[in-house]
Coordinates of C-alpha atoms in Angstrom, one line a residue:
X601 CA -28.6 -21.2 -1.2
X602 CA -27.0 -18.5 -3.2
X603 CA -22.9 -17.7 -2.3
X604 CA -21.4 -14.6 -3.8
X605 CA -18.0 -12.3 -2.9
X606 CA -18.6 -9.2 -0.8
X607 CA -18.5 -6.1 -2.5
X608 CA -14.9 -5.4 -0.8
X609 CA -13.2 -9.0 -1.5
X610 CA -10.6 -9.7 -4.4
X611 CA -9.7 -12.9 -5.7
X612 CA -6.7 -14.5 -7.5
X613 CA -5.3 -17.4 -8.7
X614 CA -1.5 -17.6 -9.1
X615 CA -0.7 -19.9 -12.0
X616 CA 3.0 -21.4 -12.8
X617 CA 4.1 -24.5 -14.9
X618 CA 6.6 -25.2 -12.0
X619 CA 4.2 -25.8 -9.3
X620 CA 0.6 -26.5 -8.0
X621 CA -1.7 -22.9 -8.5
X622 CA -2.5 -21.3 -5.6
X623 CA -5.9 -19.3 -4.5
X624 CA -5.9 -16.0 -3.0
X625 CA -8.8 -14.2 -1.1
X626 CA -8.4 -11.0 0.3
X627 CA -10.4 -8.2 1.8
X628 CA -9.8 -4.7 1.6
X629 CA -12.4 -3.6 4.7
X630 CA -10.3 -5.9 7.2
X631 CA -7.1 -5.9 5.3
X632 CA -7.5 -9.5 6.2
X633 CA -6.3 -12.8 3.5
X634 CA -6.3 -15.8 3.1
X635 CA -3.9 -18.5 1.0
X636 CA -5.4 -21.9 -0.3
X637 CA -3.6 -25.4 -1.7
X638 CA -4.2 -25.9 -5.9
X639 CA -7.5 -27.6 -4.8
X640 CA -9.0 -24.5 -2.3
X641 CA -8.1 -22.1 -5.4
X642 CA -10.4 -24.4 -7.8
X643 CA -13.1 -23.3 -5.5
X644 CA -12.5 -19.9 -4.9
X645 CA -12.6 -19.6 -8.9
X646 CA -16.0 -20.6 -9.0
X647 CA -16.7 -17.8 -6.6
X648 CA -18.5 -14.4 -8.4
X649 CA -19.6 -11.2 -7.4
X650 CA -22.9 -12.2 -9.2
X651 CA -24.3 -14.8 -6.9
X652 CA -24.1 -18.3 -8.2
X653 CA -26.5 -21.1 -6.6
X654 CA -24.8 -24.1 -4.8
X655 CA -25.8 -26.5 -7.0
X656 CA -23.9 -23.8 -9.9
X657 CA -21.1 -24.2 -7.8
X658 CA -20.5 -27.8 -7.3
X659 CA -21.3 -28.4 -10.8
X660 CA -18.0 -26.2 -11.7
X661 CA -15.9 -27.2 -8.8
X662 CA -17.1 -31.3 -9.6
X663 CA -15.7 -30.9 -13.3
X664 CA -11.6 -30.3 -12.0
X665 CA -12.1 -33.5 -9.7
X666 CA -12.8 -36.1 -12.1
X667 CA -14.3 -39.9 -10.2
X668 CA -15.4 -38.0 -6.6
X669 CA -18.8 -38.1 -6.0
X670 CA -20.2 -35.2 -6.2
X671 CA -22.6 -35.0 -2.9
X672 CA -19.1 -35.2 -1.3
X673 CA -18.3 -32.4 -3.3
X674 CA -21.3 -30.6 -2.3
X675 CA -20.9 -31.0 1.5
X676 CA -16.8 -29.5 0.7
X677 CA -18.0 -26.7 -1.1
X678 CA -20.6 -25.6 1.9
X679 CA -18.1 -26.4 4.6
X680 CA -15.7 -24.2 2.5
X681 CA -17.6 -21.4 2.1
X682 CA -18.7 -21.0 5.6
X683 CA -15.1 -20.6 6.9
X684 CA -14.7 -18.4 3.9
X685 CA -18.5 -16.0 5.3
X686 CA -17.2 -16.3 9.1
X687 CA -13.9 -14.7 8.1
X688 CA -16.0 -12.1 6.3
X689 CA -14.9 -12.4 2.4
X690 CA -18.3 -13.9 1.1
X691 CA -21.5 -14.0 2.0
X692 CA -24.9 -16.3 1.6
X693 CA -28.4 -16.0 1.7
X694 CA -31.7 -17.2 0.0
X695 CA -32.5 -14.5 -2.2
X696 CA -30.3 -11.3 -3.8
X697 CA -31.8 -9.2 -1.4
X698 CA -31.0 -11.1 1.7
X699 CA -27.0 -10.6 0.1
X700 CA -27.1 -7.2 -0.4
X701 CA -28.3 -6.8 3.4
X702 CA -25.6 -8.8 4.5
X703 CA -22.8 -6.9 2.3
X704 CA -22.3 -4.2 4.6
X705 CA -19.4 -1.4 3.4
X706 CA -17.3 0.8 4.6
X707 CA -18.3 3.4 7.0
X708 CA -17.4 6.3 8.5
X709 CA -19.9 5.7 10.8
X710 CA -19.3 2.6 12.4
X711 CA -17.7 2.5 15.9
X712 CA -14.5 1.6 14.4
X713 CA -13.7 2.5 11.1
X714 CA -11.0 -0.2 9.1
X715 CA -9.0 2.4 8.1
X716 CA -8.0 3.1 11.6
X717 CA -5.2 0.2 11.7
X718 CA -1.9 0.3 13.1
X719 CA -0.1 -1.9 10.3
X720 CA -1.9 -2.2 6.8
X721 CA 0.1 -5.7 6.2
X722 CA -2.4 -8.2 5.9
X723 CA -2.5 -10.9 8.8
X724 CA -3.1 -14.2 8.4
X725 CA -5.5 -15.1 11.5
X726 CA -5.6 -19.0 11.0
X727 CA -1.9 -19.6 9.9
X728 CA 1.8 -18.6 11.5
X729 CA 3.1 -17.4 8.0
X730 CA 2.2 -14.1 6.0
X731 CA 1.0 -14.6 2.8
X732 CA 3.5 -13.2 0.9
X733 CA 5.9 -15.5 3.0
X734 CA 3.5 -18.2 1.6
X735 CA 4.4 -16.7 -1.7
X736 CA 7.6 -15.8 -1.6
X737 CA 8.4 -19.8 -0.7
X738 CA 5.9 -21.4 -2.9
X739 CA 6.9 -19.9 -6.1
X740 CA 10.8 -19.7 -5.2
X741 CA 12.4 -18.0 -7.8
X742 CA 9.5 -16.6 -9.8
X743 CA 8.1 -13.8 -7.4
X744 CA 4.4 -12.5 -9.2
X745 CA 3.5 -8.9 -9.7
X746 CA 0.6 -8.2 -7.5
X747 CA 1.2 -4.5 -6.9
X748 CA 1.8 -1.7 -9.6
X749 CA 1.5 1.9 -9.3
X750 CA 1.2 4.0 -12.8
X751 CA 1.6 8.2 -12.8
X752 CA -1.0 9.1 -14.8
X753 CA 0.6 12.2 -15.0
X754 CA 3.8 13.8 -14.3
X755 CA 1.8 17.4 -14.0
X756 CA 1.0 18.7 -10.2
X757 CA -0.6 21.5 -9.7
X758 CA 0.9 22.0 -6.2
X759 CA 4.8 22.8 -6.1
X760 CA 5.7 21.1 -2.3
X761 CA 8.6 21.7 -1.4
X762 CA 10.0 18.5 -0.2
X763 CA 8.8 16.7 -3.0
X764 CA 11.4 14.1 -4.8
X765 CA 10.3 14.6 -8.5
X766 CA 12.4 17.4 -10.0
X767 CA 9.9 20.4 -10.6
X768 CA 11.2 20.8 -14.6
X769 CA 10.6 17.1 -15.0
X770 CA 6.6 17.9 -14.3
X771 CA 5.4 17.8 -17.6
X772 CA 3.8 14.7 -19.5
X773 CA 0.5 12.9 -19.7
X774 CA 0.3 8.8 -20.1
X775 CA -1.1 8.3 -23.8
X776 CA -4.6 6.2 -22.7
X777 CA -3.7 3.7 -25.4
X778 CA -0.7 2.4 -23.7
X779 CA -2.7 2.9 -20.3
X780 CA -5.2 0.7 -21.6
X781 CA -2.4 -1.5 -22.9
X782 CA -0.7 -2.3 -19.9
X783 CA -3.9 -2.7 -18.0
X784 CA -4.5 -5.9 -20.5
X785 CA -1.5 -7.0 -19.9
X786 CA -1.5 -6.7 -15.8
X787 CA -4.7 -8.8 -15.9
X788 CA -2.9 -11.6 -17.6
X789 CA -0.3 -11.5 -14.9
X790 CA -3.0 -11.5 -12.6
X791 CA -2.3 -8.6 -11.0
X792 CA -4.1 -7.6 -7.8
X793 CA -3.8 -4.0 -6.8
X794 CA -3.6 -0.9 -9.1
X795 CA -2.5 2.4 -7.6
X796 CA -3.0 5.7 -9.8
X797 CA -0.9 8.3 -8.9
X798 CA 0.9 11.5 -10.3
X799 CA 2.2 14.4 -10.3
X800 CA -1.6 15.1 -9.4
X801 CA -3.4 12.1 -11.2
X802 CA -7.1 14.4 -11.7
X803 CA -5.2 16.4 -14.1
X804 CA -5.4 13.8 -16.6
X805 CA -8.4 14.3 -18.9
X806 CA -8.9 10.7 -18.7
X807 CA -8.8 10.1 -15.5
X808 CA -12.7 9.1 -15.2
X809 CA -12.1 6.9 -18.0
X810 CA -9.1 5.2 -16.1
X811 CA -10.9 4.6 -13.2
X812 CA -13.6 2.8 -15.0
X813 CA -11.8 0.6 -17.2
X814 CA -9.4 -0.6 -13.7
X815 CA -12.8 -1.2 -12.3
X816 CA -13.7 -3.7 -15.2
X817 CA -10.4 -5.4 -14.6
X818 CA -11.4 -5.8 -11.0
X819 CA -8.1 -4.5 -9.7
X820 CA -8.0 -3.3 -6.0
X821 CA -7.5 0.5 -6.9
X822 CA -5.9 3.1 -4.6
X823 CA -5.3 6.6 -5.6
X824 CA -2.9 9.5 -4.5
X825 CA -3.9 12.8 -4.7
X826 CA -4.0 15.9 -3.0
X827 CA -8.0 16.3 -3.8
X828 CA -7.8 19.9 -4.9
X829 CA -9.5 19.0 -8.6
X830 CA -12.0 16.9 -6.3
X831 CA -15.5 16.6 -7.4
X832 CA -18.9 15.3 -7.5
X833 CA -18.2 13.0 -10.8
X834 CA -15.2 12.3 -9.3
X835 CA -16.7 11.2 -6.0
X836 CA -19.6 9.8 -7.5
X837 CA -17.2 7.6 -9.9
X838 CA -15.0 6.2 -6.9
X839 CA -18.0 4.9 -4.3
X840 CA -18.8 2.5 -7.2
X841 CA -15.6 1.3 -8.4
X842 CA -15.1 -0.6 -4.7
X843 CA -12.3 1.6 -4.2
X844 CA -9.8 0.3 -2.2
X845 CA -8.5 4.0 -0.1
X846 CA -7.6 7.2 -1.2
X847 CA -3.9 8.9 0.1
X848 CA -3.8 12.0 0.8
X849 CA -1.4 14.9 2.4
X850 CA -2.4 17.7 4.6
X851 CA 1.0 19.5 6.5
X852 CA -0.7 21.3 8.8
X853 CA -4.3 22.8 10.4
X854 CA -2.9 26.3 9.7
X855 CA -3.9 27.3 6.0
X856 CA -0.5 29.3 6.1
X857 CA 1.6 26.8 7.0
X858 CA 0.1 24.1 4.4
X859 CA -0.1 26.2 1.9
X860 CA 3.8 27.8 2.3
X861 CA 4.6 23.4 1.7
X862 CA 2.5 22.8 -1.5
X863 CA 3.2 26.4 -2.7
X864 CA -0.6 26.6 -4.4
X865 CA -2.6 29.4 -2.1
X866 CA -5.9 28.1 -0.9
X867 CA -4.3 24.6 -1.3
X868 CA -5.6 24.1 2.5
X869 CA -9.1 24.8 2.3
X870 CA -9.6 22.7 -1.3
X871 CA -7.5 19.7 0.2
X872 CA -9.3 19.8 4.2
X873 CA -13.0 20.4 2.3
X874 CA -12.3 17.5 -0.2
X875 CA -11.0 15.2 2.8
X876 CA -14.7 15.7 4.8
X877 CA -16.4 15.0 1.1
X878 CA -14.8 11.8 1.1
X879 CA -15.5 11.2 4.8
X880 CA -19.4 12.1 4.4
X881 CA -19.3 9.8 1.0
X882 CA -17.8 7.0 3.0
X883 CA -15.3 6.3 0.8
X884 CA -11.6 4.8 2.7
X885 CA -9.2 7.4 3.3
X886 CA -5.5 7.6 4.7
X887 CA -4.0 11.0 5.5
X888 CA -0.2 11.9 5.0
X889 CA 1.6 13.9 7.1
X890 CA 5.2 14.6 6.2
X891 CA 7.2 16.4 9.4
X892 CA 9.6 19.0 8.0
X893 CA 10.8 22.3 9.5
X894 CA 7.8 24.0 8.3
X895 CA 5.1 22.0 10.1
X896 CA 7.4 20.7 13.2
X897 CA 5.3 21.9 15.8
X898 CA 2.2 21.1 14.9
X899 CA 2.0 18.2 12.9
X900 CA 0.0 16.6 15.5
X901 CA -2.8 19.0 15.2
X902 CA -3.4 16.9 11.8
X903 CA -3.0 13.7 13.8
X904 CA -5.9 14.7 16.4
X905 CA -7.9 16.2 13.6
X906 CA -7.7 12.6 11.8
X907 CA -9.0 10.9 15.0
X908 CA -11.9 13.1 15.4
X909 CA -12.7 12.1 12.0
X910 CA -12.4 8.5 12.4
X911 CA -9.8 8.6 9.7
X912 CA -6.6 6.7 9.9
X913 CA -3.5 9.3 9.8
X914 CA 0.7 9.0 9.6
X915 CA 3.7 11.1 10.0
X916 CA 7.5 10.6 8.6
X917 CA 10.0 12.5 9.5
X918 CA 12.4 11.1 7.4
X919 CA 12.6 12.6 3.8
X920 CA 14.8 11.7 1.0
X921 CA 16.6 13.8 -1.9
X922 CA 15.0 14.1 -5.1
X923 CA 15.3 11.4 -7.8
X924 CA 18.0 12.9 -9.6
X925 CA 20.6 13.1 -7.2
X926 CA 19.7 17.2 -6.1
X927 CA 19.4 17.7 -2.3
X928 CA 17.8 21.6 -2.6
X929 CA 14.8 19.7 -1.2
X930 CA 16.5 18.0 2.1
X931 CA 17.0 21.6 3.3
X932 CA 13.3 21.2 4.5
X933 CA 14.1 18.2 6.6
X934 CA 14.6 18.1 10.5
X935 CA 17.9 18.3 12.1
X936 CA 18.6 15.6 14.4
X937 CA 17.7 17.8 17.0
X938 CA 14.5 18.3 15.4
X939 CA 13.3 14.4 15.1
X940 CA 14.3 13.8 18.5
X941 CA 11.8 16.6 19.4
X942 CA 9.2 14.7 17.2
X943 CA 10.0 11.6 18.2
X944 CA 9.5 12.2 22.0
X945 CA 6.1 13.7 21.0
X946 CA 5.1 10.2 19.2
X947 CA 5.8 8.2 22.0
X948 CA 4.8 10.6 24.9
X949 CA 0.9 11.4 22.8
X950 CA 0.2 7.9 21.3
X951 CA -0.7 4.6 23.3
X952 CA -0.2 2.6 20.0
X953 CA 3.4 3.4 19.8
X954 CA 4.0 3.1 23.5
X955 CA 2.7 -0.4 23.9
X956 CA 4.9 -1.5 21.0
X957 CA 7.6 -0.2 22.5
X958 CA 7.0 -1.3 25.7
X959 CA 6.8 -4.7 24.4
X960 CA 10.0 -4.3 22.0
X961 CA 13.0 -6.6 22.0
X962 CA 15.5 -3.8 22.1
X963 CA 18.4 -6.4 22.1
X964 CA 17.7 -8.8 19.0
X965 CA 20.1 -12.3 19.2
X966 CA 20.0 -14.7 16.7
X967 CA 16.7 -16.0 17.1
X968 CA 16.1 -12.5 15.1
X969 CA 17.8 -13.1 12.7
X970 CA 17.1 -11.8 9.2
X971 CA 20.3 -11.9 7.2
X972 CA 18.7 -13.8 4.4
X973 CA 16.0 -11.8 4.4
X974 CA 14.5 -9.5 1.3
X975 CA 14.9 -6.0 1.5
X976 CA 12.0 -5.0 0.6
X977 CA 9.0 -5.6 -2.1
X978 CA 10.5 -4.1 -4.5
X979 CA 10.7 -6.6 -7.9
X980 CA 9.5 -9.1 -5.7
X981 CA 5.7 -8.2 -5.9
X982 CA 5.6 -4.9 -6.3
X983 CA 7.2 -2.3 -9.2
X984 CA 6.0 1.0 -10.8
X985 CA 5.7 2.9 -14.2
X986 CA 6.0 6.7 -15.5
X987 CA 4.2 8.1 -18.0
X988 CA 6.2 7.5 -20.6
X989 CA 6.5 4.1 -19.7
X990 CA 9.5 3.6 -17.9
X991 CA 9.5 0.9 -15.6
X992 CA 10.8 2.0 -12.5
X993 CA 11.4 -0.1 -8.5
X994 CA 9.5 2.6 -6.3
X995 CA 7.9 5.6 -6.5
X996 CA 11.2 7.2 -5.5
X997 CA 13.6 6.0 -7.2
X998 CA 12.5 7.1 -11.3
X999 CA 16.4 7.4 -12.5
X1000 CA 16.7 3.5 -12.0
X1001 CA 15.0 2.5 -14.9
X1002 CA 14.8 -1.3 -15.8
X1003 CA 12.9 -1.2 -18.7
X1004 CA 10.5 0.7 -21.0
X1005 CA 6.6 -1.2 -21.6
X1006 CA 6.7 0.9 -25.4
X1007 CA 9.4 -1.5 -26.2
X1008 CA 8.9 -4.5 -24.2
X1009 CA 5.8 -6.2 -22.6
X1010 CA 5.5 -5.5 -18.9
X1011 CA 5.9 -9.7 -18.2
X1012 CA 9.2 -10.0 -19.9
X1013 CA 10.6 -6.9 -17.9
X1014 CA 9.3 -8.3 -14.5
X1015 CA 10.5 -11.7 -15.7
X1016 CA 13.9 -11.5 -17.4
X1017 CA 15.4 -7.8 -16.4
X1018 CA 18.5 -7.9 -15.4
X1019 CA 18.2 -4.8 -13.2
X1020 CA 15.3 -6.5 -11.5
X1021 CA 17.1 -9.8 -11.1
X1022 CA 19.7 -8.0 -9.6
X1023 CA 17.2 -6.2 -6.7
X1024 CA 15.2 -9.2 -6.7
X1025 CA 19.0 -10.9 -5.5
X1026 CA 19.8 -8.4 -2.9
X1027 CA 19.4 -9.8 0.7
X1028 CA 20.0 -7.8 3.9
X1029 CA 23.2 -9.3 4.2
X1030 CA 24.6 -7.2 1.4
X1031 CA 24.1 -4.9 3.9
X1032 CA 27.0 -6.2 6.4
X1033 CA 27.0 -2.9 8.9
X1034 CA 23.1 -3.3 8.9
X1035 CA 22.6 -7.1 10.2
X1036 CA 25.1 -6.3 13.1
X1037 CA 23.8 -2.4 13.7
X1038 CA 22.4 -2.4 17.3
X1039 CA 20.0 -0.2 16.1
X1040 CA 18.3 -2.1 13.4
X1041 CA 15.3 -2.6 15.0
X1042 CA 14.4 1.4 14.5
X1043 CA 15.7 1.4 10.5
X1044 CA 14.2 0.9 7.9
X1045 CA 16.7 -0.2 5.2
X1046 CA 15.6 1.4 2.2
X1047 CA 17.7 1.8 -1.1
X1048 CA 16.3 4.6 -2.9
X1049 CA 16.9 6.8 0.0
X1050 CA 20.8 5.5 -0.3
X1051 CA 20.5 6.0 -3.8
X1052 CA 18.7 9.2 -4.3
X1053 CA 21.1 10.9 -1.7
X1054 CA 24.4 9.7 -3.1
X1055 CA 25.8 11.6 -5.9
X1056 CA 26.3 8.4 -8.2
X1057 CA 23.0 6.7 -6.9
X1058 CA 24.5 3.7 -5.3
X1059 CA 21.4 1.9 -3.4
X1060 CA 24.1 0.0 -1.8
X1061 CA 25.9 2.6 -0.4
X1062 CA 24.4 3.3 3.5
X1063 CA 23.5 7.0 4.1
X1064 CA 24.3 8.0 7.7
X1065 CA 21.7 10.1 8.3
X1066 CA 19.5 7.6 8.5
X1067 CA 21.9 5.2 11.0
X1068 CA 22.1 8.5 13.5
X1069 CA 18.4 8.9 13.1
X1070 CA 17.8 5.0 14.2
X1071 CA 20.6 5.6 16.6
X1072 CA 18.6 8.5 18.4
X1073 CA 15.3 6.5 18.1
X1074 CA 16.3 3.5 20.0
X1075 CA 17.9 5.5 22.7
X1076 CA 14.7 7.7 23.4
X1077 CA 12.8 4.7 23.8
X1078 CA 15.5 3.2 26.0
X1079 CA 15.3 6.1 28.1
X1080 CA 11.7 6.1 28.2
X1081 CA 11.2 2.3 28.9
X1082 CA 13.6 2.9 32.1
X1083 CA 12.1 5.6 32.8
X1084 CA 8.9 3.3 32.9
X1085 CA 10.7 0.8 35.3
X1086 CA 11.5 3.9 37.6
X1087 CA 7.7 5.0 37.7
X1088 CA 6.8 1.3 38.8
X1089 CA 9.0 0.9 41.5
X1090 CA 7.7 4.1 43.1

């Protein structure tokens, strides 16, 4: 019997002097995981995308258990692997061929496409915690990387005006050699998923070359772009890199209206034509959909468009000032008029939203509790890095700058910066009006849009537009809940 990962799957094993390792399997098709003890990880290890015969495998896995027999060895490692092939990260057969059969890939095609998916957070189907919770508690105080994003480029061809990178700040390319260079080093830390972004990442010259060397590294890749420099090398290169999606925005269905966001004429027509490339090349895509004042009424023309496309799509209304402080950008976003406008659309046009709010605990008590929770990912598993190689929290929040990878390896930053220890310290109850806000439940607390918004970039500091924005959700889906009640009584 032959055992091999599907083409899709991603493995790691989290290492640490402090504690037991820890195996990680997960699948970008199903956006499904799994967590395993110091032993399950020893056998995940022995795992390959080149398929590796049983007996191959239980001679490996039999070497890190030293006086067990090894037929009861054997009969672990094929118990093992079958939970692993029923929840779809491996497969097994006699021969290559009957493998490849078996590794079936993403497609547009299928009744229901993976990439259309409420929540992206992977779900652990056979256990009550995430795994990041898993994580989180197994390795206490010494959180691992697993998610970075690199600009390739701080260069965009497009000029959209609610965009948070200063337009004059638009100008550099990453030098390969430290690309290449912190690549090394994120495999070392075992780093899982690589996102290449921008500016407009296919401006880079090297872009190709990027792609290819991530794919050695067997990273889960994800790129943002907005496809305009799309082409067939291009698509060609990311079907065989197992690609993990692609992010993309499109404003509106009316050229004129996209094309007045991204300020780049014809910007429609390249970005919409490069979108049905990707769909007809079956490679994962998720479409962005910002809701400003330009594209308020008819946003969900891109949303229907998606569907019809079998391609999973978003909107946010919420937009946050540029990284610098400057707020010429937020003249774009909605009056509170506006979102209430948007958000009755959302809830009157899509059953998804309705039937989580139908099933909502408006009032939270202290079963609901999260005081102690983290804020977000943010040097907890995930951080980013410019160009230049500043290391940076989000993709947001660039003038918060904890360390530079020219001067000091990427490890010791993540490890030993004091700005990250301080973010990676930060609960939600240093957010005291936040834990108690009735409205929390329709908030998401996020500090780069405190600090991007407030003149001396506080994260800490709460911006209000964002508490009367939750404050307006919550009550349009009281009303429509009783309004629910009302219709059943009749």
């Amino acid at each position: 019997m032959l055992y091999r990962q599907k083409f899709d799957t991603f493995i790691r094993i989290y290492q640490d002097l402090s504690c037991p390792d820890v195996g990680y399997i997960t699948s970008k098709s199903d956006f499904g995981d799994r967590v395993t003890d110091a032993s399950g990880a020893v056998f995940l290890k022995a795992l390959s995308r080149k398929p590796r015969t049983l007996q191959e495998l239980t001679k490996d896995i039999a070497a890190s258990f030293i006086g067990v027999d090894p037929a009861s060895i054997e009969q672990d490692v094929i118990d093992f692997y079958k939970i692993l092939e029923e929840d779809g990260f491996i497969i097994s057969g006699e021969t290559e061929a009957e493998l490849d059969a078996k590794d079936t890939r993403f497609s547009y095609s299928a009744l229901e496409p993976k990439t259309i998916k409420n929540d992206f957070t992977p779900v652990i189907l056979r256990a009550e915690q995430s795994s990041q919770q898993y994580l989180d508690e197994h390795f206490k105080n010494k959180p691992h990387l697993t998610q970075l994003q690199i600009e390739l480029t701080s260069r965009c061809n497009e000029r959209c005006i609610h965009c948070y990178i200063p337009h004059e700040n638009k100008i550099s390319d990453i030098d390969p050699a430290l690309f290449y260079d912190v690549l090394d080093q994120c495999r070392d830390m075992g780093l899982l998923s690589l996102t290449l972004s921008g500016g407009e990442p296919l401006l880079h010259k090297n872009f190709l070359e990027f792609l290819r060397k991530a794919k050695e590294y067997d990273f889960s890749i994800n790129i943002l772009s907005n496809l305009t420099l799309l082409n067939d090398e291009i698509i060609k290169e990311m079907k065989e890199i197992r690609l993990s999606s692609v992010q993309v925005s499109l404003y509106s269905m009316n050229p004129e209206i996209h094309d007045s966001i991204t300020k780049m004429p014809g910007s429609f027509v390249k970005t919409r034509d490069a979108i049905l490339r990707l769909i007809k090349n079956d490679i994962p895509l998720q479409i962005s959909c910002p809701t400003m004042k330009q594209n308020k009424n008819c946003f969900v023309d891109v949303l229907n468009w998606a569907q019809t496309h079998k391609v999973r799509a978003v909107t946010d209304y919420i937009m946050m000032a540029r990284y610098d402080h400057t707020t010429g950008n937020l003249d774009n976003r909605l009056s509170l008029e506006e979102v209430g406008t948007v958000i009755n659309d959302i809830i009157n046009n899509d059953d998804d939203y309705q039937t989580e709010m139908a099933n909502a605990d408006m009032e939270q008590g202290d079963a609901h509790d999260t005081s102690n929770d983290i804020i977000c990912g943010v040097g907890v598993s995930s951080i980013c890095m410019v160009a230049n190689g500043n290391i940076y929290p989000c993709p947001g929040w660039q003038d918060y700058v904890v360390g530079n990878v020219r001067e000091t390896p990427l490890r010791t930053i993540w490890n030993t910066s004091p700005k990250v220890q301080y973010l990676r310290g930060l609960r939600k109850k240093d957010f005291p009006k936040c834990t108690v806000c009735a409205d929390k439940s329709f908030c998401a607390m996020c500090m780069v849009r405190n600090a991007n918004e407030d003149p001396d970039g506080n994260p800490l500091k709460i911006n209000e537009h964002f508490c009367k924005v939750a404050a307006l959700n919550r009550q349009i889906v009281l009303d429509w809940k009783e309004k629910l009640k009302k219709e059943v009584v009749l």
